[in-house]
CSV table of C-alpha atoms and ligand atoms in Angstrom, one decimal:
chain,number,residue,atom,x,y,z
B,1,MET,CA,0.0,0.0,0.0
B,2,SER,CA,1.3,3.4,-0.9
B,3,SER,CA,2.1,6.2,1.6
B,4,ILE,CA,0.7,9.5,0.5
B,5,ILE,CA,2.3,12.8,1.6
B,6,ILE,CA,0.7,16.1,0.6
B,7,VAL,CA,2.6,19.3,1.3
B,8,LYS,CA,1.8,22.9,0.6
B,9,ASP,CA,4.8,24.3,-1.2
B,10,SER,CA,8.1,22.4,-1.1
B,11,PHE,CA,10.1,19.3,-1.8
B,12,ASP,CA,12.0,19.5,1.5
B,13,ASP,CA,10.0,16.7,3.1
B,14,LEU,CA,10.8,14.4,0.2
B,15,THR,CA,14.1,13.5,1.9
B,16,LYS,CA,12.3,12.5,5.1
B,17,ALA,CA,9.8,10.5,3.1
B,18,LEU,CA,12.6,8.6,1.4
B,19,GLY,CA,13.9,7.8,4.8
B,20,PHE,CA,10.5,6.4,5.8
B,21,ILE,CA,10.6,3.9,2.9
B,22,ASN,CA,14.2,2.9,3.6
B,23,ALA,CA,15.5,4.5,0.4
B,24,ALA,CA,18.9,5.8,1.6
B,25,ASP,CA,22.1,4.8,-0.2
B,26,LYS,CA,20.4,3.7,-3.4
B,27,LYS,CA,20.3,4.8,-7.0
B,28,ILE,CA,17.3,6.8,-7.9
B,29,CYS,CA,16.3,7.4,-11.5
B,30,ILE,CA,14.1,10.5,-11.9
B,31,ILE,CA,12.0,10.2,-15.0
B,32,THR,CA,10.6,13.5,-16.1
B,33,ASP,CA,9.8,15.6,-19.2
B,34,ASP,CA,11.6,18.5,-20.6
B,35,ASN,CA,9.2,21.1,-19.2
B,36,LEU,CA,9.4,19.7,-15.7
B,37,ALA,CA,13.1,19.2,-15.9
B,38,GLU,CA,13.5,22.9,-16.3
B,39,LEU,CA,11.1,23.8,-13.5
B,40,TYR,CA,11.7,21.3,-10.7
B,41,LEU,CA,14.4,18.8,-11.4
B,42,LYS,CA,17.1,20.6,-9.6
B,43,GLU,CA,15.1,20.8,-6.4
B,44,VAL,CA,13.9,17.3,-6.5
B,45,SER,CA,17.4,16.0,-7.3
B,46,SER,CA,18.8,17.8,-4.3
B,47,ALA,CA,16.1,16.5,-2.0
B,48,CYS,CA,16.9,12.9,-3.2
B,49,SER,CA,20.6,13.3,-2.8
B,50,VAL,CA,20.6,14.1,1.0
B,51,LEU,CA,20.5,10.5,2.1
B,52,ASN,CA,23.6,9.5,0.1
B,53,ASN,CA,21.6,8.4,-2.9
B,54,SER,CA,23.1,8.5,-6.4
B,55,VAL,CA,20.6,10.5,-8.5
B,56,TYR,CA,20.2,10.0,-12.2
B,57,SER,CA,17.6,11.7,-14.5
B,58,TYR,CA,16.0,10.8,-17.7
B,59,SER,CA,13.9,13.3,-19.5
B,60,ILE,CA,11.3,12.6,-22.2
B,61,LYS,CA,9.6,14.9,-24.7
B,62,PRO,CA,6.4,16.4,-23.2
B,63,GLY,CA,3.1,15.1,-24.5
B,64,GLU,CA,1.1,12.0,-25.3
B,65,GLU,CA,3.3,11.0,-28.3
B,66,SER,CA,5.9,10.0,-25.7
B,67,LYS,CA,3.6,7.4,-24.1
B,68,SER,CA,5.0,4.7,-26.3
B,69,ILE,CA,6.9,1.4,-26.1
B,70,ASP,CA,9.9,3.2,-27.7
B,71,THR,CA,10.1,5.5,-24.8
B,72,ILE,CA,10.0,2.6,-22.4
B,73,ILE,CA,12.7,0.7,-24.3
B,74,ASN,CA,14.9,3.8,-24.1
B,75,ILE,CA,14.3,3.9,-20.3
B,76,TYR,CA,15.3,0.2,-20.0
B,77,ASP,CA,18.5,1.0,-21.9
B,78,PHE,CA,19.3,3.9,-19.6
B,79,LEU,CA,18.7,1.8,-16.5
B,80,ILE,CA,20.9,-1.0,-17.9
B,81,GLN,CA,23.7,1.4,-18.9
B,82,ASN,CA,23.7,2.8,-15.3
B,83,GLN,CA,23.5,-0.7,-13.7
B,84,PHE,CA,20.2,-0.2,-11.8
B,85,ASN,CA,19.4,-3.1,-9.6
B,86,ARG,CA,16.3,-4.5,-7.9
B,87,ASP,CA,16.8,-2.4,-4.7
B,88,ASP,CA,17.2,0.9,-6.6
B,89,LEU,CA,14.2,3.2,-7.3
B,90,ILE,CA,12.4,5.1,-10.0
B,91,LEU,CA,10.8,8.4,-9.3
B,92,ALA,CA,8.3,10.0,-11.7
B,93,LEU,CA,8.3,13.8,-11.7
B,94,GLY,CA,5.5,15.0,-13.9
B,95,GLY,CA,2.0,14.6,-15.1
B,96,GLY,CA,0.1,11.5,-16.2
B,97,VAL,CA,2.3,10.7,-19.2
B,98,VAL,CA,5.5,10.6,-17.1
B,99,GLY,CA,3.7,8.7,-14.3
B,100,ASP,CA,2.3,6.1,-16.6
B,101,ILE,CA,5.6,5.5,-18.5
B,102,ALA,CA,7.8,5.5,-15.3
B,103,GLY,CA,5.3,3.2,-13.5
B,104,PHE,CA,5.4,0.7,-16.3
B,105,ALA,CA,9.2,0.8,-16.5
B,106,ALA,CA,9.4,0.4,-12.7
B,107,SER,CA,7.0,-2.5,-12.6
B,108,THR,CA,8.7,-4.5,-15.4
B,109,TYR,CA,12.5,-3.7,-15.2
B,110,LYS,CA,14.1,-6.6,-13.3
B,111,ARG,CA,10.5,-7.7,-12.3
B,112,GLY,CA,10.0,-4.5,-10.4
B,113,LEU,CA,11.8,-1.6,-8.8
B,114,ARG,CA,10.3,0.5,-6.1
B,115,PHE,CA,8.4,3.5,-7.5
B,116,ILE,CA,7.7,7.0,-6.3
B,117,GLN,CA,5.2,9.3,-7.8
B,118,VAL,CA,5.8,13.1,-7.6
B,119,PRO,CA,2.7,14.3,-9.6
B,120,THR,CA,2.9,17.9,-11.0
B,121,THR,CA,-0.4,18.2,-12.8
B,122,LEU,CA,-3.7,18.6,-10.9
B,123,LEU,CA,-5.0,15.6,-12.9
B,124,ALA,CA,-2.1,13.4,-11.8
B,125,GLN,CA,-2.3,14.7,-8.2
B,126,VAL,CA,-6.0,13.9,-7.7
B,127,ASP,CA,-6.2,10.9,-10.0
B,128,SER,CA,-3.6,9.1,-12.0
B,129,ALA,CA,-0.8,9.0,-9.4
B,130,ILE,CA,-3.0,7.1,-7.0
B,131,GLY,CA,-4.1,3.5,-7.5
B,132,GLY,CA,-1.3,1.9,-9.4
B,133,LYS,CA,-2.4,2.0,-13.0
B,134,ASN,CA,0.3,2.6,-15.5
B,135,GLY,CA,1.1,1.9,-19.1
B,136,CYS,CA,1.5,3.2,-22.6
B,137,ASP,CA,-0.4,3.6,-25.9
B,138,TYR,CA,0.3,1.2,-28.8
B,139,ASP,CA,-0.7,1.4,-32.5
B,140,THR,CA,-3.1,4.3,-31.9
B,141,ILE,CA,-4.8,2.5,-29.0
B,142,LYS,CA,-4.6,4.4,-25.7
B,143,ASN,CA,-3.4,2.7,-22.6
B,144,VAL,CA,-3.6,-0.7,-24.2
B,145,ILE,CA,-0.4,-2.0,-22.6
B,146,GLY,CA,0.1,-1.7,-18.8
B,147,THR,CA,0.2,-3.2,-15.4
B,148,PHE,CA,-1.2,-2.5,-11.9
B,149,TYR,CA,1.8,-1.6,-9.7
B,150,GLN,CA,1.4,0.4,-6.5
B,151,PRO,CA,3.9,3.2,-5.9
B,152,SER,CA,5.7,3.0,-2.5
B,153,LEU,CA,5.2,6.7,-2.1
B,154,VAL,CA,3.1,9.5,-3.6
B,155,TYR,CA,4.5,12.9,-2.8
B,156,VAL,CA,2.2,15.8,-3.7
B,157,ASN,CA,3.7,19.3,-3.6
B,158,LYS,CA,0.6,21.4,-4.3
B,159,LYS,CA,2.6,24.4,-5.3
B,160,THR,CA,3.8,22.8,-8.5
B,161,THR,CA,0.3,23.4,-10.1
B,162,ASP,CA,0.9,27.1,-9.9
B,163,SER,CA,3.0,26.8,-13.1
B,164,LEU,CA,0.3,24.8,-14.9
B,165,PRO,CA,-1.5,26.3,-18.0
B,166,SER,CA,-5.1,27.0,-17.2
B,167,ASP,CA,-6.5,24.3,-19.5
B,168,GLU,CA,-4.4,21.7,-17.6
B,169,VAL,CA,-5.9,23.0,-14.3
B,170,SER,CA,-9.4,22.6,-15.7
B,171,ASN,CA,-8.5,19.1,-16.7
B,172,GLY,CA,-7.8,18.2,-13.1
B,173,ARG,CA,-10.8,20.1,-11.8
B,174,ALA,CA,-13.1,17.7,-13.8
B,175,GLU,CA,-11.8,14.8,-11.8
B,176,LEU,CA,-12.2,16.7,-8.5
B,177,ILE,CA,-15.8,17.5,-9.4
B,178,LYS,CA,-16.3,13.8,-10.3
B,179,THR,CA,-15.0,12.7,-7.0
B,180,GLY,CA,-17.2,15.3,-5.2
B,181,VAL,CA,-20.4,13.9,-6.7
B,182,ILE,CA,-19.7,10.2,-6.3
B,183,SER,CA,-18.4,10.6,-2.8
B,184,GLY,CA,-20.9,13.1,-1.4
B,185,ASN,CA,-22.7,16.3,-2.2
B,186,VAL,CA,-19.7,18.6,-2.3
B,187,PHE,CA,-19.2,19.5,-5.9
B,188,GLU,CA,-15.7,20.9,-5.4
B,189,PRO,CA,-13.8,18.9,-2.7
B,190,GLY,CA,-10.2,19.7,-1.8
B,191,ILE,CA,-7.3,17.8,-3.1
B,192,GLU,CA,-6.9,16.0,0.3
B,193,GLU,CA,-10.5,14.7,0.3
B,194,CYS,CA,-10.2,13.7,-3.3
B,195,LEU,CA,-7.0,11.8,-2.8
B,196,SER,CA,-8.1,10.0,0.3
B,197,PHE,CA,-11.3,8.9,-1.4
B,198,LYS,CA,-9.4,7.5,-4.4
B,199,LYS,CA,-7.0,5.8,-2.1
B,200,MET,CA,-9.8,4.2,-0.1
B,201,ILE,CA,-11.5,2.9,-3.2
B,202,THR,CA,-8.4,1.6,-4.9
B,203,ASP,CA,-7.1,0.0,-1.8
B,204,GLU,CA,-10.4,-1.9,-1.6
B,205,ASP,CA,-10.4,-2.9,-5.2
B,206,PRO,CA,-6.8,-2.5,-6.6
B,207,TYR,CA,-7.4,-4.5,-9.8
B,208,ASP,CA,-10.5,-2.7,-10.9
B,209,GLU,CA,-12.8,-5.7,-10.5
B,210,HIS,CA,-15.9,-4.1,-8.9
B,211,LYS,CA,-16.0,-1.0,-6.6
B,212,ARG,CA,-13.3,0.9,-8.4
B,213,ASN,CA,-15.6,1.1,-11.4
B,214,ILE,CA,-17.4,4.0,-9.7
B,215,LEU,CA,-14.3,6.1,-10.4
B,216,ASN,CA,-15.3,5.9,-14.1
B,217,PHE,CA,-18.3,8.1,-13.4
B,218,GLY,CA,-18.6,10.4,-16.5
B,219,HIS,CA,-16.0,8.4,-18.3
B,220,THR,CA,-18.2,5.9,-20.3
B,221,LEU,CA,-19.5,8.6,-22.6
B,222,GLY,CA,-16.6,10.9,-21.8
B,223,HIS,CA,-14.0,8.6,-23.3
B,224,ALA,CA,-16.2,8.0,-26.3
B,225,ILE,CA,-16.7,11.7,-26.8
B,226,GLU,CA,-12.9,12.2,-26.5
B,227,ALA,CA,-12.3,9.5,-29.2
B,228,ALA,CA,-15.1,10.6,-31.5
B,229,SER,CA,-13.7,14.1,-31.5
B,230,ALA,CA,-10.3,12.7,-32.4
B,231,TYR,CA,-8.9,14.0,-29.1
B,232,LYS,CA,-9.7,17.6,-30.0
B,233,TYR,CA,-11.1,18.2,-26.5
B,234,LYS,CA,-9.1,17.5,-23.4
B,235,HIS,CA,-9.9,14.6,-21.1
B,236,GLY,CA,-11.4,16.8,-18.4
B,237,VAL,CA,-13.7,18.6,-20.9
B,238,CYS,CA,-15.0,15.2,-22.1
B,239,VAL,CA,-15.4,13.9,-18.6
B,240,GLY,CA,-17.4,17.0,-17.8
B,241,LEU,CA,-19.7,16.4,-20.7
B,242,GLY,CA,-19.9,12.7,-19.8
B,243,MET,CA,-21.0,13.7,-16.3
B,244,ILE,CA,-23.7,15.9,-17.7
B,245,CYS,CA,-25.0,13.0,-19.7
B,246,ALA,CA,-25.0,10.7,-16.7
B,247,PHE,CA,-26.8,13.3,-14.6
B,248,GLU,CA,-29.4,13.7,-17.4
B,249,ILE,CA,-30.1,10.0,-17.4
B,250,SER,CA,-30.4,10.0,-13.6
B,251,VAL,CA,-32.7,13.0,-13.7
B,252,LYS,CA,-35.0,11.2,-16.2
B,253,ARG,CA,-35.1,8.2,-13.9
B,254,GLY,CA,-36.1,10.4,-11.0
B,255,TRP,CA,-32.8,9.8,-9.1
B,256,LEU,CA,-31.4,13.3,-9.3
B,257,SER,CA,-33.2,16.7,-9.5
B,258,THR,CA,-32.9,19.2,-12.3
B,259,GLU,CA,-31.4,21.5,-9.7
B,260,ASN,CA,-28.6,19.0,-9.2
B,261,LEU,CA,-28.0,19.0,-13.0
B,262,GLU,CA,-28.0,22.8,-13.1
B,263,GLU,CA,-25.5,23.0,-10.3
B,264,LEU,CA,-23.2,20.6,-12.1
B,265,LYS,CA,-23.3,22.8,-15.2
B,266,THR,CA,-22.6,25.9,-13.2
B,267,VAL,CA,-19.7,24.3,-11.4
B,268,LEU,CA,-18.2,23.0,-14.7
B,269,LYS,CA,-18.4,26.4,-16.3
B,270,ARG,CA,-16.9,28.1,-13.3
B,271,ASN,CA,-13.9,25.7,-13.6
B,272,GLY,CA,-13.3,26.4,-17.3
B,273,LEU,CA,-15.1,23.3,-18.6
B,274,LEU,CA,-17.8,23.0,-21.3
B,275,THR,CA,-21.5,22.1,-21.0
B,276,LYS,CA,-22.1,21.7,-24.8
B,277,ILE,CA,-19.9,21.1,-27.9
B,278,LYS,CA,-20.6,21.5,-31.6
B,279,ASN,CA,-21.2,18.6,-34.0
B,280,ILE,CA,-21.7,15.7,-31.6
B,281,ASN,CA,-22.9,12.7,-33.6
B,282,PRO,CA,-24.5,10.5,-30.9
B,283,ASP,CA,-24.3,7.3,-33.1
B,284,ALA,CA,-20.6,7.9,-33.8
B,285,VAL,CA,-20.0,8.4,-30.0
B,286,LEU,CA,-21.9,5.2,-29.2
B,287,ASP,CA,-19.8,3.3,-31.8
B,288,PHE,CA,-16.7,4.2,-29.8
B,289,CYS,CA,-18.5,3.3,-26.6
B,290,TYR,CA,-19.2,-0.3,-27.8
B,291,ASN,CA,-15.5,-0.6,-28.6
B,292,ASP,CA,-14.4,0.6,-25.2
B,293,LYS,CA,-12.8,-1.6,-22.5
B,294,LYS,CA,-15.7,-0.9,-20.2
B,295,ILE,CA,-17.9,-3.2,-22.3
B,296,ARG,CA,-18.6,-6.7,-21.0
B,297,ASP,CA,-20.6,-9.3,-22.8
B,298,GLY,CA,-21.7,-6.7,-25.3
B,299,LYS,CA,-23.2,-4.5,-22.6
B,300,ILE,CA,-21.9,-1.1,-21.7
B,301,ARG,CA,-21.0,-0.7,-18.0
B,302,PHE,CA,-22.3,2.7,-16.9
B,303,ILE,CA,-22.1,4.6,-13.6
B,304,LEU,CA,-25.2,6.5,-12.6
B,305,LEU,CA,-26.1,8.4,-9.4
B,306,ARG,CA,-29.1,7.4,-7.4
B,307,GLY,CA,-28.7,10.7,-5.6
B,308,LEU,CA,-25.5,12.6,-5.0
B,309,GLY,CA,-22.8,10.5,-3.3
B,310,ASN,CA,-24.6,7.3,-4.2
B,311,PRO,CA,-23.1,5.8,-7.4
B,312,ILE,CA,-24.3,2.6,-8.9
B,313,ILE,CA,-22.7,0.4,-11.5
B,314,THR,CA,-25.2,-0.8,-14.1
B,315,ASP,CA,-25.4,-2.3,-17.6
B,316,ASP,CA,-29.1,-1.5,-18.2
B,317,VAL,CA,-28.7,2.0,-19.7
B,318,SER,CA,-30.5,1.8,-23.0
B,319,ARG,CA,-29.1,3.2,-26.3
B,320,LYS,CA,-32.1,5.5,-26.4
B,321,GLU,CA,-31.3,7.0,-23.0
B,322,MET,CA,-27.7,7.6,-24.1
B,323,ILE,CA,-28.7,9.2,-27.4
B,324,ALA,CA,-31.2,11.5,-25.6
B,325,ALA,CA,-28.5,12.5,-23.1
B,326,LEU,CA,-25.9,13.2,-25.9
B,327,GLU,CA,-28.4,15.4,-27.7
B,328,THR,CA,-28.5,17.7,-24.7
B,329,ILE,CA,-24.8,18.5,-25.0
B,330,ASN,CA,-24.9,19.1,-28.7
B,331,GLU,CA,-24.6,22.7,-29.5
B,332,LYS,CA,-26.8,23.5,-32.5
B,333,GLY,CA,-25.7,25.9,-35.3
X,401,ADP,P1,-1.7,14.8,-17.5
X,401,ADP,O1,-1.8,13.5,-18.3
X,401,ADP,O2,-1.6,14.7,-16.1
X,401,ADP,O3,-2.6,15.9,-18.0
X,401,ADP,P2,0.8,15.4,-19.0
X,401,ADP,O4,1.9,14.5,-18.6
X,401,ADP,O5,0.2,15.1,-20.3
X,401,ADP,O6,-0.2,15.4,-17.9
X,401,ADP,O7,1.3,16.9,-19.0
X,401,ADP,C1,0.6,17.9,-19.6
X,401,ADP,C2,1.5,19.0,-20.0
X,401,ADP,O8,1.7,19.8,-18.8
X,401,ADP,C3,2.9,18.6,-20.4
X,401,ADP,O9,3.3,19.5,-21.5
X,401,ADP,C4,3.8,18.8,-19.2
X,401,ADP,O10,5.1,19.1,-19.5
X,401,ADP,C5,3.1,20.0,-18.6
X,401,ADP,N1,3.3,20.1,-17.1
X,401,ADP,C6,3.1,19.1,-16.2
X,401,ADP,N2,3.2,19.6,-15.0
X,401,ADP,C7,3.5,20.9,-15.1
X,401,ADP,C8,3.7,22.0,-14.1
X,401,ADP,N3,3.6,21.7,-12.8
X,401,ADP,N4,3.9,23.2,-14.6
X,401,ADP,C9,4.0,23.4,-16.0
X,401,ADP,N5,3.8,22.5,-16.9
X,401,ADP,C10,3.5,21.2,-16.5
X,402,ZN,ZN1,-10.3,10.6,-16.0
């Protein structure tokens, strides 16, 4: 099980945290991307060096294109050249791309090195750094290769998000709002509440076999909208739209009120997210849905709310309900 440390504004406590997990006198490979290397690598390297560790760094190009097998092979080469062994460590300094790639390398190199996540995007801090999912894209299919591998430590320095572009902040806010509505009736929980909820659920169901599915709230249609738009819209925007659709269906079933739906829309707008987009083709979106990994035995697994804070996992949402919900986020003209 991972330890999670959340601090306001520094990397100083990282040294102490490495002490807690008995990571003194080791090699540490910091995997990062070129943007983060410029911003935070020096500070993180210094914090890692205090306990007599030998610190190495490997930087990848920022962006989804780096989430490939080729990047992972290059990391293996780097670890071999520098004689990394089973008791050495990998530290991911970055957003979801770095975390996913570094986690996969950590889980497979020599059958597993200890792994530390230092997430720097809001999305990674509240979502991807917790729960042990990692991996890469292959042949245009997202996240098709990967493992479950829990980090030994997740160190969140909240201040790092000050340097994030605003659309990246909105991206993370969508997951915060998601957590707020599935865990209770606070639409905008703090990072701490969000992290502890995700940790509780993923500790209970680390391999995504049942309970963890609720974290996919807004994602069934969200992922499909993302794919159908050829990734023109960011993940958070699409999850926001997916949540509106899920709320719509719950409202029609009498499980949520129209006030709940209006509040969701207001909160999304306030956080730089969208409530409608142009040119949604509901049939095309559903085609992506039926090809998604959330499908089992030809049925789409959907998360609905039977009231705020009360998510249910169901496969009985009809095509008609989904199409009607998608029509409501279609901006005409
Ligand atoms: P995620 O999957 O969490 O959205 P990515 O790894 O795709 O994150 O990173 C998105 C972009 O934001 C990348 O260009 C990355 O270099 C940049 N980035 C990540 N963290 C920060 C930060 N704290 N400050 C500035 N830019 C950042
Ligand atoms: Zn998500």
